[in-house]
Amino acid sequence: MKFRRWQIFLGLSLVALSAFLYIIEYLIFGNVGSIAFYFFQDLAFVPIEVLLVTLIINNLLERRGKRLLLKKLNMVIGAFFSEVGTGLLKIFLDFIPRPEEIGKDLRVNGSWTHHNFETASNRLRKMNYSIESKRGDLVSLKCFLVEKRIFLLRLLENPNLLEHDSFTELLWAVFHLADELDHRENLKDLPGPDFDHLSNDMKRACTLVIIEWLAYMYHLKNDYPYLFSLALRNNPFDPDATVIFR
């Protein structure tokens, strides 16, 4: 670790000041034994001081910083689902042959606990569902993603995302899918390998978005009940969901 010039100067200045004060103390009181006693007494307390500052106080400050950072990240993630994520999931469902099979484990409700969210996330990671790019409207999907590209780019510019690997990976997967679609002018008469490639890209993006959606729903349930209520009434996996109270 390299020290800057001002840091070296400050360190030497503090050492010189300490030595100067000890000299003044000696000149006034003339008791070397007393000075040495208190010097070593203070020196003996240094390890405890290091323990308190570096291991305890810094740890508490670091935890507080992480909570604040997580709160900022969840605001960014919330903006993503409000602007892109929820609509994208609804479009993806049109490409899944049996959407009810994946949707039955994702009908989140107010009684869900941490265990329910974790179980649903684990099931999704292991689920062998398929997405068929021929099944839905690729043109609509392309238009949707291209329209949201500037918004997604602004999300990537957020420095806080460096602390959230899974969400960054999600954004890259969505960006890649958008580029794949945008570079194909005719999405209706593609060769079979192209449809297969798009299917894999869509499944990658869909899985990452759902996993992040579950984590975000868990966050809303714990911290923002009023936002969680709206998210439940706009659940893309619940065909009976409606924002209108009945």
Coordinates of C-alpha atoms in Angstrom, one line a residue:
M1 CA 0.0 0.0 0.0
K2 CA 1.5 3.3 -1.1
F3 CA 1.2 6.3 1.2
R4 CA 0.7 9.8 -0.2
R5 CA 3.2 12.6 0.6
W6 CA 0.7 14.4 2.9
Q7 CA 0.2 11.2 4.9
I8 CA 3.9 10.7 5.4
F9 CA 4.2 14.3 6.5
L10 CA 1.3 14.1 8.9
G11 CA 2.7 10.9 10.4
L12 CA 6.2 12.4 11.0
S13 CA 4.6 15.6 12.3
L14 CA 2.6 13.7 14.9
V15 CA 5.6 11.6 16.0
A16 CA 7.7 14.8 16.3
L17 CA 4.9 16.5 18.3
S18 CA 4.7 13.6 20.7
A19 CA 8.5 13.6 21.2
F20 CA 8.4 17.4 21.8
L21 CA 5.7 17.0 24.4
Y22 CA 7.7 14.3 26.3
I23 CA 10.7 16.6 26.3
I24 CA 8.6 19.4 27.7
E25 CA 7.2 17.1 30.4
Y26 CA 10.8 16.0 31.3
L27 CA 12.0 19.6 31.5
I28 CA 9.1 20.6 33.8
F29 CA 8.9 17.5 36.1
G30 CA 12.3 15.9 35.5
N31 CA 11.0 12.4 36.4
V32 CA 12.2 10.0 33.7
G33 CA 10.8 7.0 35.6
S34 CA 7.3 8.4 35.7
I35 CA 7.4 9.4 32.0
A36 CA 8.5 5.9 31.0
F37 CA 5.8 4.3 33.2
Y38 CA 3.0 6.2 31.6
F39 CA 4.5 5.8 28.2
F40 CA 4.5 2.0 28.5
Q41 CA 1.1 2.1 30.1
D42 CA -0.3 3.9 27.1
L43 CA 1.6 1.6 24.8
A44 CA 0.1 -1.5 26.5
F45 CA -3.4 -0.1 25.8
V46 CA -2.7 0.3 22.0
P47 CA -3.7 -3.4 21.1
I48 CA -7.0 -3.0 23.0
E49 CA -7.6 0.3 21.2
V50 CA -6.9 -1.4 17.9
L51 CA -9.3 -4.1 18.8
L52 CA -12.1 -1.6 19.7
V53 CA -11.5 0.6 16.6
T54 CA -10.8 -1.9 13.8
L55 CA -12.8 -5.0 14.8
I56 CA -15.8 -3.6 16.7
I57 CA -16.4 0.0 15.8
N58 CA -15.4 -0.5 12.1
N59 CA -17.5 -3.6 11.9
L60 CA -20.6 -1.7 13.2
L61 CA -20.0 1.1 10.7
E62 CA -19.5 -1.4 7.9
R63 CA -22.8 -3.1 8.7
R64 CA -24.6 0.2 8.8
G65 CA -23.0 1.2 5.5
K66 CA -24.1 -2.1 3.9
R67 CA -27.7 -1.6 5.1
L68 CA -27.7 1.9 3.5
L69 CA -26.2 0.6 0.3
L70 CA -28.7 -2.3 0.2
K71 CA -31.5 0.3 0.6
K72 CA -30.2 2.3 -2.3
L73 CA -29.8 -0.9 -4.4
N74 CA -33.3 -1.9 -3.7
M75 CA -34.5 1.5 -4.9
V76 CA -32.7 0.9 -8.2
I77 CA -34.1 -2.7 -8.4
G78 CA -37.6 -1.4 -7.7
A79 CA -37.2 1.1 -10.6
F80 CA -36.1 -1.7 -12.8
F81 CA -39.2 -3.8 -12.1
S82 CA -41.5 -0.9 -12.3
E83 CA -40.2 0.2 -15.6
V84 CA -39.0 -3.0 -17.3
G85 CA -39.0 -6.2 -15.1
T86 CA -42.6 -6.9 -14.5
G87 CA -43.6 -6.2 -18.1
L88 CA -40.7 -8.3 -19.4
L89 CA -41.8 -11.2 -17.2
K90 CA -45.3 -11.0 -18.7
I91 CA -43.9 -11.1 -22.2
F92 CA -41.6 -14.1 -21.3
L93 CA -44.7 -16.1 -20.2
D94 CA -46.0 -16.0 -23.7
F95 CA -42.9 -18.0 -24.8
I96 CA -43.2 -20.7 -22.1
P97 CA -45.3 -23.8 -23.3
R98 CA -46.8 -24.5 -19.9
P99 CA -46.6 -21.2 -17.9
E100 CA -48.9 -22.5 -15.2
E101 CA -46.2 -25.0 -14.1
I102 CA -43.7 -22.3 -13.4
G103 CA -46.3 -19.9 -12.1
K104 CA -47.8 -22.2 -9.5
D105 CA -44.7 -21.8 -7.3
L106 CA -44.5 -18.0 -7.8
R107 CA -48.0 -16.9 -6.6
V108 CA -46.6 -14.9 -3.7
N109 CA -49.1 -13.9 -1.0
G110 CA -49.0 -12.0 2.3
S111 CA -48.5 -15.2 4.3
W112 CA -45.2 -16.1 2.7
T113 CA -42.2 -16.4 5.0
H114 CA -38.5 -16.4 4.4
H115 CA -38.7 -20.2 3.9
N116 CA -41.3 -19.8 1.2
F117 CA -39.2 -17.3 -0.8
E118 CA -36.1 -19.4 -0.4
T119 CA -37.9 -22.6 -1.4
A120 CA -39.4 -21.0 -4.5
S121 CA -36.0 -19.6 -5.5
N122 CA -34.3 -23.0 -5.1
R123 CA -37.0 -24.7 -7.1
L124 CA -36.7 -22.2 -9.9
R125 CA -32.9 -22.8 -10.1
K126 CA -33.5 -26.5 -10.5
M127 CA -36.6 -26.4 -12.7
N128 CA -36.1 -27.7 -16.2
Y129 CA -38.6 -25.5 -17.9
S130 CA -38.3 -24.4 -21.5
I131 CA -38.8 -21.2 -23.5
E132 CA -39.6 -21.5 -27.2
S133 CA -38.7 -18.4 -29.2
K134 CA -41.0 -19.4 -32.0
R135 CA -44.0 -19.5 -29.7
G136 CA -44.5 -15.8 -28.9
D137 CA -44.1 -12.4 -30.6
L138 CA -40.4 -11.7 -31.0
V139 CA -41.1 -8.4 -32.7
S140 CA -43.0 -7.1 -29.7
L141 CA -40.3 -8.3 -27.4
K142 CA -37.6 -6.6 -29.5
C143 CA -39.6 -3.3 -29.5
F144 CA -40.1 -3.5 -25.8
L145 CA -36.4 -4.0 -25.0
V146 CA -35.1 -1.5 -27.6
E147 CA -37.5 1.1 -26.1
K148 CA -36.1 0.5 -22.6
R149 CA -32.4 0.4 -23.6
I150 CA -31.7 4.0 -22.5
F151 CA -33.3 3.3 -19.1
L152 CA -31.2 0.1 -18.7
L153 CA -28.0 2.0 -19.6
R154 CA -28.7 4.5 -16.9
L155 CA -29.1 1.7 -14.4
L156 CA -25.7 0.3 -15.4
E157 CA -24.1 3.7 -14.8
N158 CA -25.1 3.5 -11.1
P159 CA -21.9 2.8 -9.2
N160 CA -23.8 1.0 -6.4
L161 CA -24.5 -1.9 -8.8
L162 CA -20.8 -2.9 -8.4
E163 CA -21.9 -4.3 -5.0
H164 CA -24.7 -6.4 -6.5
D165 CA -23.3 -9.1 -8.8
S166 CA -26.6 -10.9 -9.4
F167 CA -28.5 -7.8 -10.5
T168 CA -25.6 -6.7 -12.8
E169 CA -25.6 -10.2 -14.3
L170 CA -29.3 -9.8 -14.9
L171 CA -28.9 -6.5 -16.7
W172 CA -26.2 -7.9 -18.9
A173 CA -28.4 -10.9 -19.8
V174 CA -31.2 -8.6 -20.8
F175 CA -28.9 -6.3 -22.7
H176 CA -27.5 -9.3 -24.6
L177 CA -31.0 -10.5 -25.5
A178 CA -31.9 -7.0 -26.7
D179 CA -28.8 -6.9 -28.9
E180 CA -29.5 -10.4 -30.4
L181 CA -33.0 -9.3 -31.3
D182 CA -31.9 -5.9 -32.6
H183 CA -29.3 -7.3 -34.9
R184 CA -31.9 -9.4 -36.7
E185 CA -34.2 -7.5 -39.0
N186 CA -36.6 -10.3 -39.8
L187 CA -37.5 -12.3 -36.7
K188 CA -40.2 -14.4 -38.4
D189 CA -38.2 -16.4 -40.9
L190 CA -35.1 -17.3 -39.0
P191 CA -33.2 -20.6 -39.3
G192 CA -33.7 -23.2 -36.7
P193 CA -30.3 -22.6 -34.9
D194 CA -31.2 -18.9 -34.6
F195 CA -34.5 -19.7 -32.9
D196 CA -32.6 -22.1 -30.5
H197 CA -30.0 -19.5 -29.7
L198 CA -32.7 -16.9 -28.9
S199 CA -34.5 -19.5 -26.8
N200 CA -31.4 -20.0 -24.6
D201 CA -30.8 -16.3 -24.3
M202 CA -34.4 -15.7 -23.3
K203 CA -34.3 -18.5 -20.7
R204 CA -31.1 -17.1 -19.2
A205 CA -32.6 -13.7 -18.9
C206 CA -36.0 -14.9 -17.7
T207 CA -34.5 -17.1 -14.9
L208 CA -32.3 -14.2 -13.6
V209 CA -35.2 -11.8 -13.6
I210 CA -37.5 -14.2 -11.7
I211 CA -34.8 -14.9 -9.1
E212 CA -34.3 -11.2 -8.6
W213 CA -38.0 -10.6 -8.6
L214 CA -38.4 -13.0 -5.7
A215 CA -35.7 -11.3 -3.7
Y216 CA -37.3 -8.0 -4.3
M217 CA -40.7 -9.2 -3.3
Y218 CA -39.2 -10.5 0.0
H219 CA -37.6 -7.0 0.6
L220 CA -40.9 -5.3 0.0
K221 CA -42.8 -7.6 2.3
N222 CA -40.4 -6.9 5.1
D223 CA -39.8 -3.2 4.6
Y224 CA -42.6 -1.7 2.4
P225 CA -45.9 -3.3 3.0
Y226 CA -47.8 -0.8 0.8
L227 CA -45.5 -1.4 -2.1
F228 CA -45.7 -5.2 -1.5
S229 CA -49.5 -4.9 -1.7
L230 CA -49.3 -3.3 -5.2
A231 CA -46.7 -5.9 -6.3
L232 CA -49.0 -8.7 -5.3
R233 CA -51.9 -7.2 -7.2
N234 CA -49.6 -6.9 -10.2
N235 CA -48.0 -10.4 -10.0
P236 CA -47.2 -11.5 -13.5
F237 CA -47.4 -15.2 -12.5
D238 CA -51.0 -14.9 -11.1
P239 CA -53.6 -14.9 -13.9
D240 CA -56.2 -13.7 -11.4
A241 CA -54.1 -10.8 -10.1
T242 CA -55.6 -7.3 -10.6
V243 CA -54.6 -3.9 -9.2
I244 CA -58.3 -3.2 -8.6
F245 CA -59.6 -4.1 -5.1
R246 CA -62.6 -6.4 -5.1

